[in-house]
Structure formats: structure tokens, C-alpha cells
Coordinates of C-alpha atoms and ligand atoms in Angstrom, one line a residue:
M1 CA 18.4 -8.5 -4.3
A2 CA 15.6 -10.3 -5.2
Y3 CA 12.1 -9.4 -5.5
E4 CA 9.0 -11.5 -4.8
N5 CA 6.2 -8.4 -5.8
I6 CA 7.5 -6.6 -8.2
L7 CA 9.5 -7.0 -11.5
V8 CA 12.6 -4.8 -11.9
E9 CA 14.2 -4.5 -15.4
T10 CA 15.9 -2.1 -17.5
N11 CA 15.8 -1.0 -21.3
G12 CA 18.4 1.2 -22.1
R13 CA 18.2 4.3 -19.8
V14 CA 14.6 3.2 -18.8
G15 CA 13.9 1.4 -15.4
I16 CA 10.8 -0.3 -15.6
I17 CA 9.0 -1.8 -12.5
T18 CA 6.0 -3.9 -12.6
L19 CA 3.6 -4.6 -10.3
N20 CA 3.3 -8.5 -9.6
R21 CA 0.5 -10.1 -7.3
P22 CA -1.7 -11.1 -9.9
K23 CA -4.0 -13.0 -8.0
A24 CA -4.6 -10.1 -5.6
L25 CA -5.0 -7.7 -8.5
N26 CA -1.7 -5.9 -7.3
A27 CA -3.2 -5.5 -3.8
L28 CA -0.3 -3.4 -2.4
N29 CA 0.8 -4.6 0.9
A30 CA 3.9 -3.8 3.4
A31 CA 6.2 -6.1 1.3
L32 CA 5.3 -4.8 -2.1
I33 CA 5.6 -1.4 -1.0
G34 CA 9.0 -1.9 0.4
E35 CA 10.4 -3.5 -2.8
L36 CA 8.9 -0.6 -5.0
A37 CA 10.9 1.5 -2.9
R38 CA 13.8 -0.5 -2.9
A39 CA 13.9 -0.4 -6.8
L40 CA 13.4 3.3 -6.8
D41 CA 16.5 3.9 -4.7
M42 CA 18.4 1.5 -7.2
F43 CA 17.4 3.6 -9.8
E44 CA 17.9 7.0 -8.6
A45 CA 21.0 6.3 -7.4
D46 CA 22.3 4.3 -11.0
A47 CA 23.5 7.3 -13.3
G48 CA 22.3 5.2 -16.2
I49 CA 18.7 5.7 -15.8
G50 CA 16.9 8.7 -17.3
C51 CA 13.7 7.5 -16.2
I52 CA 11.5 5.0 -15.0
V53 CA 8.4 3.5 -16.0
L54 CA 5.9 2.3 -13.3
A55 CA 3.2 -0.5 -14.5
G56 CA 0.8 -3.2 -13.4
S57 CA -0.8 -6.0 -15.4
E58 CA -3.9 -5.9 -18.1
R59 CA -6.4 -6.2 -15.5
A60 CA -5.1 -4.2 -12.7
F61 CA -2.8 -1.4 -12.4
A62 CA -3.3 -1.8 -8.3
A63 CA -7.3 -2.4 -6.6
G64 CA -5.8 -0.6 -3.9
A65 CA -3.7 -1.1 -0.4
D66 CA -4.0 -4.8 0.9
I67 CA -7.6 -4.9 2.5
K68 CA -6.7 -8.2 3.8
E69 CA -3.6 -7.1 5.8
M70 CA -5.2 -4.3 6.9
Q71 CA -8.5 -5.3 8.2
H72 CA -7.3 -6.1 11.6
L73 CA -5.1 -2.5 12.5
G74 CA -6.3 -0.4 15.1
F75 CA -5.7 2.9 15.4
P76 CA -2.6 2.6 17.7
A77 CA -0.6 0.6 15.2
T78 CA -1.8 2.6 12.5
Y79 CA -0.8 5.9 14.2
K80 CA 2.9 4.7 15.6
D81 CA 3.7 2.4 12.5
D82 CA 2.4 4.8 10.2
F83 CA 3.0 2.7 7.1
I84 CA 2.1 5.3 4.7
T85 CA 5.1 6.5 5.0
S86 CA 7.1 3.9 3.2
W87 CA 4.6 4.8 0.2
E88 CA 5.8 8.1 0.0
R89 CA 9.1 7.1 -1.8
L90 CA 7.6 7.5 -4.8
S91 CA 6.6 11.0 -4.6
R92 CA 10.0 11.8 -3.4
C93 CA 11.8 10.5 -6.6
R94 CA 13.4 13.1 -8.2
K95 CA 13.8 11.3 -11.5
P96 CA 10.3 11.4 -13.9
V97 CA 8.1 8.2 -13.6
V98 CA 5.5 7.2 -16.2
A99 CA 2.8 5.2 -15.1
A100 CA 1.1 3.2 -17.5
V101 CA -2.2 2.2 -16.2
A102 CA -4.4 -0.5 -17.4
G103 CA -7.3 -2.1 -15.6
Y104 CA -8.2 -0.9 -12.2
A105 CA -6.5 1.9 -10.5
L106 CA -8.5 2.5 -7.0
G107 CA -7.9 3.3 -3.6
G108 CA -4.2 3.2 -3.3
G109 CA -3.4 2.3 -6.6
C110 CA -5.0 5.4 -7.7
E111 CA -2.9 7.2 -5.2
L112 CA 0.3 5.4 -6.6
A113 CA -0.9 6.8 -10.2
M114 CA -1.1 9.8 -9.1
M115 CA 2.2 10.5 -7.2
C116 CA 3.9 9.4 -10.8
D117 CA 4.9 12.5 -13.4
V118 CA 2.6 11.3 -16.4
I119 CA -0.4 9.0 -16.5
L120 CA -0.6 6.9 -19.6
A121 CA -3.9 5.2 -19.2
A122 CA -5.2 2.1 -21.5
E123 CA -8.6 2.4 -22.8
N124 CA -9.9 -0.4 -20.0
A125 CA -8.3 1.6 -17.3
R126 CA -10.8 2.3 -14.0
F127 CA -9.6 5.0 -11.6
G128 CA -10.9 5.5 -8.5
Q129 CA -11.1 5.8 -4.5
P130 CA -13.8 3.5 -3.4
E131 CA -12.4 3.5 0.7
I132 CA -15.4 5.2 1.5
Q133 CA -17.1 1.8 0.7
L134 CA -14.9 0.2 3.4
G135 CA -15.9 2.7 6.3
I136 CA -12.5 4.4 5.8
M137 CA -11.0 7.4 3.1
P138 CA -7.7 7.9 0.7
G139 CA -4.9 8.0 2.8
A140 CA -1.8 8.2 0.8
G141 CA -2.5 11.7 -0.7
G142 CA -6.0 10.9 -2.6
S143 CA -7.9 13.6 -1.4
Q144 CA -5.4 16.3 -2.1
R145 CA -4.0 15.2 -5.3
L146 CA -7.3 14.2 -6.9
A147 CA -8.8 17.6 -5.8
R148 CA -5.9 19.1 -7.5
A149 CA -6.2 17.1 -10.8
V150 CA -9.8 17.2 -11.2
G151 CA -11.0 19.8 -9.0
K152 CA -13.4 19.7 -5.9
A153 CA -16.8 18.4 -7.4
K154 CA -15.5 15.9 -9.4
A155 CA -13.1 14.7 -6.5
M156 CA -15.7 15.0 -3.9
E157 CA -18.3 12.8 -5.9
M158 CA -15.4 10.1 -6.2
C159 CA -14.0 10.3 -2.8
L160 CA -17.8 10.3 -1.3
T161 CA -19.2 7.4 -3.1
G162 CA -16.4 5.6 -4.5
R163 CA -17.7 6.0 -8.2
N164 CA -15.0 4.7 -10.6
L165 CA -13.6 7.1 -13.8
S166 CA -13.2 5.3 -17.0
A167 CA -10.7 6.0 -18.9
E168 CA -12.2 8.4 -21.5
E169 CA -13.6 10.6 -18.2
A170 CA -10.0 10.5 -16.3
D171 CA -8.7 11.9 -19.8
R172 CA -11.4 14.5 -19.9
Y173 CA -11.0 15.9 -16.6
G174 CA -7.0 15.9 -16.6
L175 CA -6.2 13.1 -14.5
V176 CA -4.3 11.4 -17.1
S177 CA -2.0 12.6 -20.0
R178 CA -4.0 10.6 -22.6
V179 CA -5.4 7.6 -23.1
V180 CA -4.1 5.0 -25.8
P181 CA -5.0 1.4 -26.9
L182 CA -4.7 -1.7 -23.9
A183 CA -2.3 -3.5 -26.9
G184 CA -0.1 -0.2 -27.3
L185 CA 0.3 0.9 -23.6
M186 CA 3.8 0.1 -22.9
S187 CA 5.0 0.6 -26.1
E188 CA 3.7 4.1 -25.8
A189 CA 4.9 4.3 -22.0
M190 CA 8.6 3.4 -23.4
K191 CA 8.2 6.1 -25.8
V192 CA 7.3 8.4 -23.7
A193 CA 10.0 7.1 -21.0
D194 CA 12.7 7.0 -23.8
T195 CA 12.3 10.4 -25.0
I196 CA 12.7 11.8 -21.4
A197 CA 15.7 9.6 -20.9
G198 CA 17.6 10.7 -23.7
L199 CA 17.5 14.5 -22.6
S200 CA 19.6 15.9 -20.1
L201 CA 18.9 14.6 -16.9
P202 CA 19.7 18.0 -15.0
A203 CA 17.2 19.8 -17.3
V204 CA 14.8 17.2 -16.7
M205 CA 15.1 16.9 -12.9
M206 CA 14.7 20.4 -12.6
T207 CA 11.9 20.8 -14.7
K208 CA 9.7 18.0 -12.6
E209 CA 11.0 19.8 -9.7
S210 CA 9.5 23.0 -11.0
V211 CA 6.3 21.7 -11.9
N212 CA 5.6 19.9 -8.8
R213 CA 6.3 23.4 -7.2
A214 CA 3.3 24.7 -8.6
F215 CA 1.2 23.0 -6.2
E216 CA 3.1 23.6 -3.3
T217 CA 3.5 27.3 -3.4
T218 CA 1.9 30.9 -4.9
L219 CA 2.5 31.7 -8.0
A220 CA 4.9 34.5 -7.3
E221 CA 7.1 32.1 -5.3
G222 CA 6.7 29.5 -7.8
I223 CA 7.7 31.7 -10.6
R224 CA 10.5 33.1 -8.6
F225 CA 11.9 29.2 -8.3
E226 CA 11.4 28.5 -11.7
R227 CA 13.9 31.5 -12.7
R228 CA 16.5 30.5 -10.4
L229 CA 16.3 26.9 -11.7
F230 CA 16.2 28.2 -15.5
Q231 CA 19.6 30.3 -14.6
A232 CA 21.0 27.6 -12.9
L233 CA 20.9 25.6 -16.0
F234 CA 23.2 27.8 -18.1
A235 CA 25.8 26.4 -15.9
T236 CA 25.6 23.0 -17.5
A237 CA 27.3 21.4 -20.2
D238 CA 24.3 20.4 -21.6
Q239 CA 22.7 23.9 -22.1
K240 CA 25.9 24.6 -24.3
E241 CA 25.5 21.5 -26.1
G242 CA 22.0 21.5 -26.5
M243 CA 21.7 25.2 -28.0
A244 CA 25.0 24.4 -30.2
A245 CA 23.4 21.3 -31.7
F246 CA 20.2 23.5 -32.6
V247 CA 22.5 26.4 -34.4
E248 CA 24.7 23.6 -36.0
K249 CA 21.9 21.9 -37.1
R250 CA 22.5 18.6 -35.6
S251 CA 21.3 16.3 -32.6
P252 CA 22.5 16.9 -29.3
S253 CA 24.5 14.6 -27.3
F254 CA 23.5 15.2 -23.5
R255 CA 26.4 14.4 -20.8
N256 CA 23.6 14.7 -18.2
S257 CA 26.3 17.4 -16.8
Ligands
LIG1 C1 -6.7 -7.3 -1.1 C2 -7.7 -7.8 -3.1 C3 -7.7 -6.3 -3.2 C4 -7.5 -5.3 -2.3 C5 -8.6 -7.3 -4.9 N1 -8.2 -8.7 -3.8 N2 -8.2 -6.1 -4.3 N3 -7.0 -8.2 -1.8 N4 -6.6 -6.0 -1.1 N5 -7.3 -4.3 -2.4 C6 -8.0 -9.8 -4.4 C7 -9.8 -10.5 -4.0 O1 -9.8 -10.7 -2.5 C8 -9.6 -11.4 -4.7 O2 -8.9 -12.6 -3.7 C9 -8.4 -11.3 -6.0 O3 -7.9 -9.9 -5.7 C10 -9.5 -11.2 -7.0 O4 -10.5 -9.9 -6.7 P1 -12.0 -10.1 -7.4 O5 -13.2 -9.2 -6.3 O6 -12.2 -11.9 -7.2 O7 -11.9 -9.7 -8.5 P2 -13.5 -9.0 -9.4 O8 -15.0 -9.6 -8.8 O9 -13.0 -9.1 -10.8 O10 -13.5 -7.3 -8.6 C11 -12.4 -6.6 -9.2 C12 -12.5 -5.2 -8.0 C13 -12.4 -6.0 -6.5 C14 -13.5 -4.4 -8.3 C15 -11.1 -4.5 -8.2 O11 -11.7 -6.5 -6.4 C16 -12.3 -4.7 -5.5 O12 -13.4 -4.1 -5.5 N6 -11.3 -4.6 -4.9 C17 -11.1 -3.9 -3.9 C18 -10.8 -2.5 -4.3 C19 -10.6 -1.2 -3.1 O13 -11.4 -1.5 -2.4 N7 -9.8 -0.8 -3.0 C20 -9.6 0.1 -1.8 C21 -8.6 -0.4 -1.0 S1 -8.5 0.6 0.7 P3 -9.8 -14.0 -3.7 O14 -8.4 -14.7 -2.5 O15 -10.9 -13.8 -3.2 O16 -9.3 -14.6 -5.2 C22 -7.0 1.7 0.2 C23 -6.6 2.9 1.0 C24 -4.8 3.0 0.6 O17 -6.4 1.4 -1.1 C25 -4.7 4.1 1.7 C26 -3.2 4.2 1.7 C27 -2.5 3.4 2.4

């Protein structure tokens, strides 16, 4: 099926989704979010894909939810239709997603980036939750994920004033994995994604699940959860292959089983 608001391609075992509404700085309208969900469904079902890269343009990862689309909404429709539900598809993706963020990642754009697992930021990236300036507030997890990522004081300042973070600040505060030159953003994101996609998919998926559990449970429960997954991986052929390859001083050849 054709896409109108995103570009979808593959490179080896990496699926690449590029947000593509350049005239609106990749403002996230319902059509785009629907297409994103469809592309994620496809990559998740594809055994040939081990990791996904989500990117925007050099000017904007995404400048937020589409304000023109939301402008005339009332509470009943916002509540009944609950359009944010479809945004959650990204946070439910079981395969790792690397966000390649250049330019603006504002409002829903910042929230989308925070739903990803690794965020690489170009030097020109700007992260912010400016919703307060529109008389609203973050609605796709921003107040929660930002507070967990950068702590209460910084999250409060960002959400209450709308101040953006530079890439350097975002790096210092732990919001992003690292900052890279704009020209090298996609190649770095592909390097990370290729590395992940070359590993054992069951181990990768369980690792993602385990790290995410850290944000949803107590330390003792999280550690129990991690241990069970760790033990489960000893039932995979890839564990045998990975350890045999180490002992035999060769590269492993994982079968994702
Ligand atoms: C709709 C948007 C948009 C958005 C930009 N555009 N952001 N359209 N929704 N979020 C459009 C502009 O209207 C304009 O279209 C074109 O993109 C270029 O934008 P400019 O403003 O002319 O560019 P510039 O002067 O460079 O300023 C860039 C900017 C600014 C600082 C990023 O566009 C901006 O402040 N955008 C809004 C950011 C924001 O408030 N985001 C949060 C949205 S609420 P025309 O047709 O005029 O050329 C949100 C809630 C999420 O995200 C909750 C969960 C669902």
C-alpha cells in the first residue's frame, strides 16, 4: 500500500521510516500517524527486519502534532475518539527503534522520539514540549517520559515554559544517546541499527523489554523479570551459537531462534 506522509524503505535487515510532510515541518496529523502504525506493523511482522530507524528531515524531525488539525476539536471528540491511542503503536513496537533526530523535535515530535529506544541527535536538533504556549499540555506521554529521562526540575521547566533544549543540553541531561554532526546522522543511525539487526533477535527483543520494565516496576520485580528472561535465552540456539563462536574465536552466525 502506498504511503503519502512517510517514506518506507529497507536496507539489509533495517527498516527505515522517514517522516515526510516537509511543508508542515513533519507536523503529525492523523494520516501520518496511521501510516506510521501501518509501517511498524509491516516491519514487525517481517522476519527479515531486526531493527527500525525513524527519521525526519534535516530541518525537522517533527514540529509536533498538527495544530491545524486539532484547532477546532472539542473535549467530547478528543475524549471519544482518543486520537492519541494510535500514537501508542510506536511505544508498543517490540523490535528496537532508533530515532535519528535533526532539527525540531517539538511537542508530539519530542514525544515520538522518546517512544524510541535509542535517540541520536544531530548538532542542530532542538527538543521541547511547547504545548503550554498553545494552552494545552503534552498528551502523548511527554510529561511522563521527559520526567523519567531528565528528572523533575528540567522536565518541569520545559513543560511549564516551553523552553527548548539544544542537542548539547539534551545530551548532557541524558535525553539522547549522543550527538553527531548533521551530515553523519543517518550513517550513524544506520550503524547502530545494523549492529542491533546483526544480533540475535530474541535476545534483542528481550533486552528491550527488560530495560523498559525498569520504568514500570520496582527494582526487585524488575530484577526478577530480567532473571527470567536471562534464563529463557538459554533455550535459544543463538545462545549456543554466540558462546560457541566466542570459544572458537570466530564471528557468530545468529539464526534468530
Ligand atoms: C501544523 C505546523 C506545525 C504544527 C509547523 N507547521 N509546525 N503546522 N502543526 N505543529 C507549519 C507552519 O504552520 C508553516 O506552514 C510551516 O509548517 C513552516 O513553519 P514556520 O512556523 O513558518 O517555520 P519557522 O518560522 O521556521 O518556525 C519553526 C517552528 C514553528 C519554531 C517549529 O513552526 C513552531 O513553533 N511550530 C509549532 C510547534 C508546536 O507548538 N508544537 C507542539 C504542537 S502541539 P505554512 O502553511 O504557514 O507555511 C502537540 C501536542 C501533542 O504536539 C499531543 C499528543 C497528540
